[in-house]
JSON list of C-alpha atoms in Angstrom, two decimals:
[
{"chain": "A", "resi": 1, "resn": "MET", "atom": "CA", "xyz": [-90.81, 114.37, 51.52]},
{"chain": "A", "resi": 2, "resn": "LYS", "atom": "CA", "xyz": [-87.77, 116.28, 52.74]},
{"chain": "A", "resi": 3, "resn": "HIS", "atom": "CA", "xyz": [-85.90, 118.64, 50.40]},
{"chain": "A", "resi": 4, "resn": "ILE", "atom": "CA", "xyz": [-82.71, 120.60, 51.02]},
{"chain": "A", "resi": 5, "resn": "VAL", "atom": "CA", "xyz": [-82.22, 123.53, 48.65]},
{"chain": "A", "resi": 6, "resn": "GLY", "atom": "CA", "xyz": [-78.98, 125.40, 48.44]},
{"chain": "A", "resi": 7, "resn": "ILE", "atom": "CA", "xyz": [-78.94, 129.14, 47.73]},
{"chain": "A", "resi": 8, "resn": "GLY", "atom": "CA", "xyz": [-75.30, 129.78, 47.10]},
{"chain": "A", "resi": 9, "resn": "GLY", "atom": "CA", "xyz": [-73.11, 132.21, 45.26]},
{"chain": "A", "resi": 10, "resn": "MET", "atom": "CA", "xyz": [-70.83, 135.17, 45.57]},
{"chain": "A", "resi": 11, "resn": "THR", "atom": "CA", "xyz": [-70.93, 137.80, 48.22]},
{"chain": "A", "resi": 12, "resn": "ASN", "atom": "CA", "xyz": [-73.72, 140.40, 47.78]},
{"chain": "A", "resi": 13, "resn": "SER", "atom": "CA", "xyz": [-75.33, 138.52, 44.90]},
{"chain": "A", "resi": 14, "resn": "GLY", "atom": "CA", "xyz": [-78.82, 138.46, 46.43]},
{"chain": "A", "resi": 15, "resn": "LYS", "atom": "CA", "xyz": [-78.75, 135.14, 48.28]},
{"chain": "A", "resi": 16, "resn": "THR", "atom": "CA", "xyz": [-80.35, 136.35, 51.50]},
{"chain": "A", "resi": 17, "resn": "THR", "atom": "CA", "xyz": [-83.02, 138.39, 49.69]},
{"chain": "A", "resi": 18, "resn": "LEU", "atom": "CA", "xyz": [-84.00, 135.37, 47.54]},
{"chain": "A", "resi": 19, "resn": "THR", "atom": "CA", "xyz": [-83.91, 133.02, 50.60]},
{"chain": "A", "resi": 20, "resn": "THR", "atom": "CA", "xyz": [-86.21, 135.37, 52.58]},
{"chain": "A", "resi": 21, "resn": "SER", "atom": "CA", "xyz": [-88.75, 135.49, 49.79]},
{"chain": "A", "resi": 22, "resn": "LEU", "atom": "CA", "xyz": [-88.71, 131.70, 49.39]},
{"chain": "A", "resi": 23, "resn": "LEU", "atom": "CA", "xyz": [-89.03, 131.17, 53.15]},
{"chain": "A", "resi": 24, "resn": "ARG", "atom": "CA", "xyz": [-92.28, 133.14, 53.13]},
{"chain": "A", "resi": 25, "resn": "SER", "atom": "CA", "xyz": [-93.70, 131.24, 50.17]},
{"chain": "A", "resi": 26, "resn": "LEU", "atom": "CA", "xyz": [-92.80, 127.55, 50.62]},
{"chain": "A", "resi": 27, "resn": "PRO", "atom": "CA", "xyz": [-94.65, 125.17, 52.91]},
{"chain": "A", "resi": 28, "resn": "ASN", "atom": "CA", "xyz": [-92.99, 123.98, 56.13]},
{"chain": "A", "resi": 29, "resn": "CYS", "atom": "CA", "xyz": [-89.82, 125.80, 55.21]},
{"chain": "A", "resi": 30, "resn": "CYS", "atom": "CA", "xyz": [-86.82, 126.45, 57.50]},
{"chain": "A", "resi": 31, "resn": "VAL", "atom": "CA", "xyz": [-83.57, 128.21, 56.77]},
{"chain": "A", "resi": 32, "resn": "ILE", "atom": "CA", "xyz": [-79.95, 127.86, 57.91]},
{"chain": "A", "resi": 33, "resn": "HIS", "atom": "CA", "xyz": [-77.58, 130.75, 57.10]},
{"chain": "A", "resi": 34, "resn": "GLN", "atom": "CA", "xyz": [-73.95, 129.82, 56.64]},
{"chain": "A", "resi": 35, "resn": "ASP", "atom": "CA", "xyz": [-72.98, 133.25, 57.99]},
{"chain": "A", "resi": 36, "resn": "ASP", "atom": "CA", "xyz": [-74.26, 132.11, 61.41]},
{"chain": "A", "resi": 37, "resn": "PHE", "atom": "CA", "xyz": [-71.34, 129.67, 61.58]},
{"chain": "A", "resi": 38, "resn": "PHE", "atom": "CA", "xyz": [-68.42, 132.05, 61.35]},
{"chain": "A", "resi": 39, "resn": "LYS", "atom": "CA", "xyz": [-65.77, 131.36, 63.94]},
{"chain": "A", "resi": 40, "resn": "PRO", "atom": "CA", "xyz": [-64.97, 134.10, 66.44]},
{"chain": "A", "resi": 41, "resn": "GLN", "atom": "CA", "xyz": [-62.78, 136.92, 65.07]},
{"chain": "A", "resi": 42, "resn": "ASP", "atom": "CA", "xyz": [-59.78, 135.85, 67.13]},
{"chain": "A", "resi": 43, "resn": "GLN", "atom": "CA", "xyz": [-59.86, 132.44, 65.37]},
{"chain": "A", "resi": 44, "resn": "ILE", "atom": "CA", "xyz": [-59.72, 133.90, 61.88]},
{"chain": "A", "resi": 45, "resn": "ALA", "atom": "CA", "xyz": [-56.20, 133.63, 60.40]},
{"chain": "A", "resi": 46, "resn": "VAL", "atom": "CA", "xyz": [-54.38, 136.38, 58.60]},
{"chain": "A", "resi": 47, "resn": "GLY", "atom": "CA", "xyz": [-53.32, 135.18, 55.18]},
{"chain": "A", "resi": 48, "resn": "GLU", "atom": "CA", "xyz": [-50.34, 135.85, 52.98]},
{"chain": "A", "resi": 49, "resn": "ASP", "atom": "CA", "xyz": [-52.42, 138.61, 51.37]},
{"chain": "A", "resi": 50, "resn": "GLY", "atom": "CA", "xyz": [-52.33, 140.47, 54.71]},
{"chain": "A", "resi": 51, "resn": "PHE", "atom": "CA", "xyz": [-56.08, 140.16, 55.29]},
{"chain": "A", "resi": 52, "resn": "LYS", "atom": "CA", "xyz": [-58.12, 138.24, 57.83]},
{"chain": "A", "resi": 53, "resn": "GLN", "atom": "CA", "xyz": [-59.33, 135.17, 55.94]},
{"chain": "A", "resi": 54, "resn": "TRP", "atom": "CA", "xyz": [-63.07, 135.57, 56.28]},
{"chain": "A", "resi": 55, "resn": "ASP", "atom": "CA", "xyz": [-63.80, 134.30, 52.75]},
{"chain": "A", "resi": 56, "resn": "VAL", "atom": "CA", "xyz": [-62.34, 130.84, 53.14]},
{"chain": "A", "resi": 57, "resn": "LEU", "atom": "CA", "xyz": [-63.98, 127.62, 54.30]},
{"chain": "A", "resi": 58, "resn": "GLU", "atom": "CA", "xyz": [-61.69, 127.43, 57.35]},
{"chain": "A", "resi": 59, "resn": "SER", "atom": "CA", "xyz": [-63.31, 130.62, 58.76]},
{"chain": "A", "resi": 60, "resn": "LEU", "atom": "CA", "xyz": [-66.56, 128.70, 59.21]},
{"chain": "A", "resi": 61, "resn": "ASP", "atom": "CA", "xyz": [-67.51, 126.01, 61.75]},
{"chain": "A", "resi": 62, "resn": "MET", "atom": "CA", "xyz": [-68.83, 123.68, 59.06]},
{"chain": "A", "resi": 63, "resn": "ARG", "atom": "CA", "xyz": [-69.08, 120.72, 61.46]},
{"chain": "A", "resi": 64, "resn": "ALA", "atom": "CA", "xyz": [-71.56, 122.73, 63.51]},
{"chain": "A", "resi": 65, "resn": "MET", "atom": "CA", "xyz": [-73.50, 123.68, 60.36]},
{"chain": "A", "resi": 66, "resn": "LEU", "atom": "CA", "xyz": [-73.58, 120.01, 59.26]},
{"chain": "A", "resi": 67, "resn": "SER", "atom": "CA", "xyz": [-74.81, 119.05, 62.73]},
{"chain": "A", "resi": 68, "resn": "THR", "atom": "CA", "xyz": [-77.59, 121.62, 62.46]},
{"chain": "A", "resi": 69, "resn": "VAL", "atom": "CA", "xyz": [-78.59, 120.27, 59.00]},
{"chain": "A", "resi": 70, "resn": "GLN", "atom": "CA", "xyz": [-78.54, 116.74, 60.40]},
{"chain": "A", "resi": 71, "resn": "ALA", "atom": "CA", "xyz": [-80.86, 117.83, 63.20]},
{"chain": "A", "resi": 72, "resn": "TRP", "atom": "CA", "xyz": [-83.34, 119.03, 60.57]},
{"chain": "A", "resi": 73, "resn": "VAL", "atom": "CA", "xyz": [-82.95, 115.79, 58.56]},
{"chain": "A", "resi": 74, "resn": "SER", "atom": "CA", "xyz": [-83.65, 113.64, 61.63]},
{"chain": "A", "resi": 75, "resn": "SER", "atom": "CA", "xyz": [-86.81, 115.57, 62.56]},
{"chain": "A", "resi": 76, "resn": "PRO", "atom": "CA", "xyz": [-87.94, 118.45, 60.38]},
{"chain": "A", "resi": 77, "resn": "GLN", "atom": "CA", "xyz": [-91.11, 118.87, 62.42]},
{"chain": "A", "resi": 78, "resn": "LYS", "atom": "CA", "xyz": [-89.19, 119.22, 65.68]},
{"chain": "A", "resi": 79, "resn": "PHE", "atom": "CA", "xyz": [-86.63, 121.55, 64.02]},
{"chain": "A", "resi": 80, "resn": "ALA", "atom": "CA", "xyz": [-89.45, 123.66, 62.57]},
{"chain": "A", "resi": 81, "resn": "ARG", "atom": "CA", "xyz": [-91.21, 124.02, 65.92]},
{"chain": "A", "resi": 82, "resn": "ALA", "atom": "CA", "xyz": [-87.94, 124.96, 67.61]},
{"chain": "A", "resi": 83, "resn": "HIS", "atom": "CA", "xyz": [-87.42, 127.68, 65.00]},
{"chain": "A", "resi": 84, "resn": "GLY", "atom": "CA", "xyz": [-90.98, 129.11, 65.14]},
{"chain": "A", "resi": 85, "resn": "VAL", "atom": "CA", "xyz": [-92.22, 127.49, 61.91]},
{"chain": "A", "resi": 86, "resn": "SER", "atom": "CA", "xyz": [-95.74, 126.04, 62.06]},
{"chain": "A", "resi": 87, "resn": "VAL", "atom": "CA", "xyz": [-96.29, 122.89, 60.03]},
{"chain": "A", "resi": 88, "resn": "GLN", "atom": "CA", "xyz": [-99.00, 123.59, 57.48]},
{"chain": "A", "resi": 89, "resn": "PRO", "atom": "CA", "xyz": [-101.87, 121.10, 57.71]},
{"chain": "A", "resi": 90, "resn": "ASP", "atom": "CA", "xyz": [-102.36, 121.01, 53.91]},
{"chain": "A", "resi": 91, "resn": "ALA", "atom": "CA", "xyz": [-98.74, 119.90, 53.40]},
{"chain": "A", "resi": 92, "resn": "PRO", "atom": "CA", "xyz": [-97.80, 117.92, 56.57]},
{"chain": "A", "resi": 93, "resn": "ASP", "atom": "CA", "xyz": [-95.41, 115.57, 54.72]},
{"chain": "A", "resi": 94, "resn": "THR", "atom": "CA", "xyz": [-93.52, 118.27, 52.81]},
{"chain": "A", "resi": 95, "resn": "HIS", "atom": "CA", "xyz": [-90.52, 119.83, 54.51]},
{"chain": "A", "resi": 96, "resn": "ILE", "atom": "CA", "xyz": [-88.02, 122.19, 52.91]},
{"chain": "A", "resi": 97, "resn": "LEU", "atom": "CA", "xyz": [-84.74, 123.39, 54.33]},
{"chain": "A", "resi": 98, "resn": "LEU", "atom": "CA", "xyz": [-83.02, 126.31, 52.62]},
{"chain": "A", "resi": 99, "resn": "LEU", "atom": "CA", "xyz": [-79.26, 126.51, 53.13]},
{"chain": "A", "resi": 100, "resn": "GLU", "atom": "CA", "xyz": [-77.94, 129.97, 52.30]},
{"chain": "A", "resi": 101, "resn": "GLY", "atom": "CA", "xyz": [-74.32, 130.91, 52.01]},
{"chain": "A", "resi": 102, "resn": "PHE", "atom": "CA", "xyz": [-71.27, 131.75, 49.95]},
{"chain": "A", "resi": 103, "resn": "LEU", "atom": "CA", "xyz": [-69.34, 128.49, 50.31]},
{"chain": "A", "resi": 104, "resn": "LEU", "atom": "CA", "xyz": [-72.14, 125.93, 50.45]},
{"chain": "A", "resi": 105, "resn": "TYR", "atom": "CA", "xyz": [-70.76, 123.77, 47.65]},
{"chain": "A", "resi": 106, "resn": "SER", "atom": "CA", "xyz": [-67.21, 123.65, 48.96]},
{"chain": "A", "resi": 107, "resn": "TYR", "atom": "CA", "xyz": [-67.94, 121.39, 51.94]},
{"chain": "A", "resi": 108, "resn": "LYS", "atom": "CA", "xyz": [-68.10, 117.81, 50.70]},
{"chain": "A", "resi": 109, "resn": "PRO", "atom": "CA", "xyz": [-70.24, 116.35, 53.55]},
{"chain": "A", "resi": 110, "resn": "LEU", "atom": "CA", "xyz": [-73.13, 118.57, 52.49]},
{"chain": "A", "resi": 111, "resn": "LEU", "atom": "CA", "xyz": [-72.91, 118.04, 48.73]},
{"chain": "A", "resi": 112, "resn": "ASP", "atom": "CA", "xyz": [-75.07, 114.90, 48.48]},
{"chain": "A", "resi": 113, "resn": "LEU", "atom": "CA", "xyz": [-77.80, 116.26, 50.73]},
{"chain": "A", "resi": 114, "resn": "TYR", "atom": "CA", "xyz": [-79.16, 118.85, 48.27]},
{"chain": "A", "resi": 115, "resn": "SER", "atom": "CA", "xyz": [-82.30, 118.28, 46.22]},
{"chain": "A", "resi": 116, "resn": "ARG", "atom": "CA", "xyz": [-81.33, 121.40, 44.22]},
{"chain": "A", "resi": 117, "resn": "ARG", "atom": "CA", "xyz": [-78.34, 123.77, 44.21]},
{"chain": "A", "resi": 118, "resn": "TYR", "atom": "CA", "xyz": [-78.62, 127.35, 43.04]},
{"chain": "A", "resi": 119, "resn": "PHE", "atom": "CA", "xyz": [-75.67, 129.68, 42.50]},
{"chain": "A", "resi": 120, "resn": "LEU", "atom": "CA", "xyz": [-76.10, 133.41, 42.14]},
{"chain": "A", "resi": 121, "resn": "THR", "atom": "CA", "xyz": [-73.59, 135.51, 40.23]},
{"chain": "A", "resi": 122, "resn": "VAL", "atom": "CA", "xyz": [-73.13, 139.17, 39.49]},
{"chain": "A", "resi": 123, "resn": "PRO", "atom": "CA", "xyz": [-70.36, 140.92, 37.50]},
{"chain": "A", "resi": 124, "resn": "TYR", "atom": "CA", "xyz": [-67.24, 142.12, 39.31]},
{"chain": "A", "resi": 125, "resn": "GLU", "atom": "CA", "xyz": [-68.10, 145.85, 39.23]},
{"chain": "A", "resi": 126, "resn": "GLU", "atom": "CA", "xyz": [-71.63, 145.24, 40.55]},
{"chain": "A", "resi": 127, "resn": "CYS", "atom": "CA", "xyz": [-70.43, 142.96, 43.27]},
{"chain": "A", "resi": 128, "resn": "LYS", "atom": "CA", "xyz": [-67.81, 145.49, 44.37]},
{"chain": "A", "resi": 129, "resn": "ARG", "atom": "CA", "xyz": [-70.42, 148.29, 44.30]},
{"chain": "A", "resi": 130, "resn": "ARG", "atom": "CA", "xyz": [-72.93, 146.27, 46.37]},
{"chain": "A", "resi": 131, "resn": "ARG", "atom": "CA", "xyz": [-70.26, 145.24, 48.86]},
{"chain": "A", "resi": 132, "resn": "SER", "atom": "CA", "xyz": [-69.20, 148.89, 49.34]},
{"chain": "A", "resi": 133, "resn": "THR", "atom": "CA", "xyz": [-72.73, 149.79, 50.44]},
{"chain": "A", "resi": 134, "resn": "ARG", "atom": "CA", "xyz": [-72.98, 147.04, 53.10]},
{"chain": "A", "resi": 135, "resn": "SER", "atom": "CA", "xyz": [-72.16, 147.48, 56.73]},
{"chain": "A", "resi": 136, "resn": "TYR", "atom": "CA", "xyz": [-70.45, 144.49, 58.38]},
{"chain": "A", "resi": 137, "resn": "GLU", "atom": "CA", "xyz": [-69.86, 143.68, 62.03]},
{"chain": "A", "resi": 138, "resn": "VAL", "atom": "CA", "xyz": [-66.17, 143.65, 61.17]},
{"chain": "A", "resi": 139, "resn": "PRO", "atom": "CA", "xyz": [-65.74, 146.48, 58.61]},
{"chain": "A", "resi": 140, "resn": "ASP", "atom": "CA", "xyz": [-63.88, 145.77, 55.35]},
{"chain": "A", "resi": 141, "resn": "PRO", "atom": "CA", "xyz": [-60.41, 147.25, 55.44]},
{"chain": "A", "resi": 142, "resn": "PRO", "atom": "CA", "xyz": [-59.24, 149.16, 52.33]},
{"chain": "A", "resi": 143, "resn": "GLY", "atom": "CA", "xyz": [-58.32, 146.81, 49.49]},
{"chain": "A", "resi": 144, "resn": "LEU", "atom": "CA", "xyz": [-60.07, 143.73, 50.96]},
{"chain": "A", "resi": 145, "resn": "PHE", "atom": "CA", "xyz": [-62.41, 143.25, 48.02]},
{"chain": "A", "resi": 146, "resn": "ASP", "atom": "CA", "xyz": [-59.72, 143.21, 45.34]},
{"chain": "A", "resi": 147, "resn": "GLY", "atom": "CA", "xyz": [-57.03, 141.66, 47.50]},
{"chain": "A", "resi": 148, "resn": "HIS", "atom": "CA", "xyz": [-59.04, 138.88, 49.15]},
{"chain": "A", "resi": 149, "resn": "VAL", "atom": "CA", "xyz": [-62.81, 138.65, 48.61]},
{"chain": "A", "resi": 150, "resn": "TRP", "atom": "CA", "xyz": [-62.91, 138.50, 44.80]},
{"chain": "A", "resi": 151, "resn": "PRO", "atom": "CA", "xyz": [-59.86, 136.18, 44.44]},
{"chain": "A", "resi": 152, "resn": "MET", "atom": "CA", "xyz": [-61.38, 133.77, 47.01]},
{"chain": "A", "resi": 153, "resn": "TYR", "atom": "CA", "xyz": [-64.72, 133.80, 45.17]},
{"chain": "A", "resi": 154, "resn": "GLN", "atom": "CA", "xyz": [-62.94, 132.98, 41.93]},
{"chain": "A", "resi": 155, "resn": "LYS", "atom": "CA", "xyz": [-60.88, 130.24, 43.59]},
{"chain": "A", "resi": 156, "resn": "TYR", "atom": "CA", "xyz": [-63.88, 128.48, 45.19]},
{"chain": "A", "resi": 157, "resn": "LYS", "atom": "CA", "xyz": [-66.01, 128.80, 42.03]},
{"chain": "A", "resi": 158, "resn": "ARG", "atom": "CA", "xyz": [-63.19, 127.22, 39.94]},
{"chain": "A", "resi": 159, "resn": "GLU", "atom": "CA", "xyz": [-62.91, 124.41, 42.48]},
{"chain": "A", "resi": 160, "resn": "MET", "atom": "CA", "xyz": [-66.69, 123.85, 42.46]},
{"chain": "A", "resi": 161, "resn": "GLU", "atom": "CA", "xyz": [-66.69, 123.61, 38.68]},
{"chain": "A", "resi": 162, "resn": "ALA", "atom": "CA", "xyz": [-63.57, 121.39, 38.58]},
{"chain": "A", "resi": 163, "resn": "ASN", "atom": "CA", "xyz": [-65.22, 119.02, 41.13]},
{"chain": "A", "resi": 164, "resn": "GLY", "atom": "CA", "xyz": [-68.25, 118.73, 38.85]},
{"chain": "A", "resi": 165, "resn": "VAL", "atom": "CA", "xyz": [-70.73, 120.18, 41.37]},
{"chain": "A", "resi": 166, "resn": "GLU", "atom": "CA", "xyz": [-73.95, 120.67, 39.44]},
{"chain": "A", "resi": 167, "resn": "VAL", "atom": "CA", "xyz": [-75.67, 123.97, 40.12]},
{"chain": "A", "resi": 168, "resn": "VAL", "atom": "CA", "xyz": [-78.37, 126.03, 38.55]},
{"chain": "A", "resi": 169, "resn": "TYR", "atom": "CA", "xyz": [-76.71, 129.38, 37.77]},
{"chain": "A", "resi": 170, "resn": "LEU", "atom": "CA", "xyz": [-78.81, 132.43, 38.50]},
{"chain": "A", "resi": 171, "resn": "ASP", "atom": "CA", "xyz": [-78.21, 135.94, 37.13]},
{"chain": "A", "resi": 172, "resn": "GLY", "atom": "CA", "xyz": [-78.10, 138.20, 40.22]},
{"chain": "A", "resi": 173, "resn": "MET", "atom": "CA", "xyz": [-78.65, 141.18, 37.90]},
{"chain": "A", "resi": 174, "resn": "LYS", "atom": "CA", "xyz": [-82.25, 140.15, 37.30]},
{"chain": "A", "resi": 175, "resn": "SER", "atom": "CA", "xyz": [-84.94, 141.79, 39.38]},
{"chain": "A", "resi": 176, "resn": "ARG", "atom": "CA", "xyz": [-85.64, 140.34, 42.82]},
{"chain": "A", "resi": 177, "resn": "GLU", "atom": "CA", "xyz": [-89.14, 139.34, 41.73]},
{"chain": "A", "resi": 178, "resn": "GLU", "atom": "CA", "xyz": [-87.90, 137.66, 38.51]},
{"chain": "A", "resi": 179, "resn": "LEU", "atom": "CA", "xyz": [-85.32, 135.57, 40.42]},
{"chain": "A", "resi": 180, "resn": "PHE", "atom": "CA", "xyz": [-87.84, 134.68, 43.09]},
{"chain": "A", "resi": 181, "resn": "GLN", "atom": "CA", "xyz": [-90.44, 133.60, 40.58]},
{"chain": "A", "resi": 182, "resn": "GLN", "atom": "CA", "xyz": [-87.86, 131.51, 38.62]},
{"chain": "A", "resi": 183, "resn": "VAL", "atom": "CA", "xyz": [-86.67, 129.62, 41.70]},
{"chain": "A", "resi": 184, "resn": "LEU", "atom": "CA", "xyz": [-90.09, 129.28, 43.29]},
{"chain": "A", "resi": 185, "resn": "GLU", "atom": "CA", "xyz": [-91.47, 127.72, 40.10]},
{"chain": "A", "resi": 186, "resn": "ASP", "atom": "CA", "xyz": [-88.51, 125.37, 39.87]},
{"chain": "A", "resi": 187, "resn": "ILE", "atom": "CA", "xyz": [-88.89, 124.23, 43.49]},
{"chain": "A", "resi": 188, "resn": "GLN", "atom": "CA", "xyz": [-92.68, 123.81, 43.07]},
{"chain": "A", "resi": 189, "resn": "ASN", "atom": "CA", "xyz": [-91.99, 121.57, 40.05]},
{"chain": "A", "resi": 190, "resn": "LEU", "atom": "CA", "xyz": [-89.47, 119.63, 42.12]},
{"chain": "A", "resi": 191, "resn": "LEU", "atom": "CA", "xyz": [-92.17, 119.09, 44.78]},
{"chain": "A", "resi": 192, "resn": "LEU", "atom": "CA", "xyz": [-94.75, 118.01, 42.22]},
{"chain": "A", "resi": 193, "resn": "ASN", "atom": "CA", "xyz": [-92.38, 115.59, 40.49]},
{"chain": "A", "resi": 194, "resn": "ARG", "atom": "CA", "xyz": [-91.28, 113.94, 43.78]},
{"chain": "A", "resi": 195, "resn": "SER", "atom": "CA", "xyz": [-94.66, 113.62, 45.49]}
]
């Protein structure tokens, strides 16, 4: 059985932390990070808000991401080997791909591939606080969070909801361990029910 699990949500909500914990705990598990598909900086447009548009779908090479996902779908064993993941002998027919990113559910060609979609949220003030403590390859200019990042998150979340994309909402204010256990248990139940 092949399962694709989305770990989506707002910036700095705990997606990568949760994904890393799941990767260590699930059998034959690989991960694709949406952040690995950002276009080069010189291809990122400047919007009407005056900021480089990093938090929009057009800033990502989603065709390349889809192609990478399709490579896993066509041969999860080969993909796993190429990414240093050993196939576990006690679960040779179970393969899990974690997709992690902030706009996972905005790209229609990926939507039907998920076995489960999670969406992490945190309140505005906490999100802004966490973002201010992060160091990015391209540093945030003053005003970016309020002028671009938060409005784009709200826009894409509204679109996701308006399009009826079903997600399991996760409270990013819960402890790392609590979130991990909640999602791990849910995925383990998914595996049991589909085997």
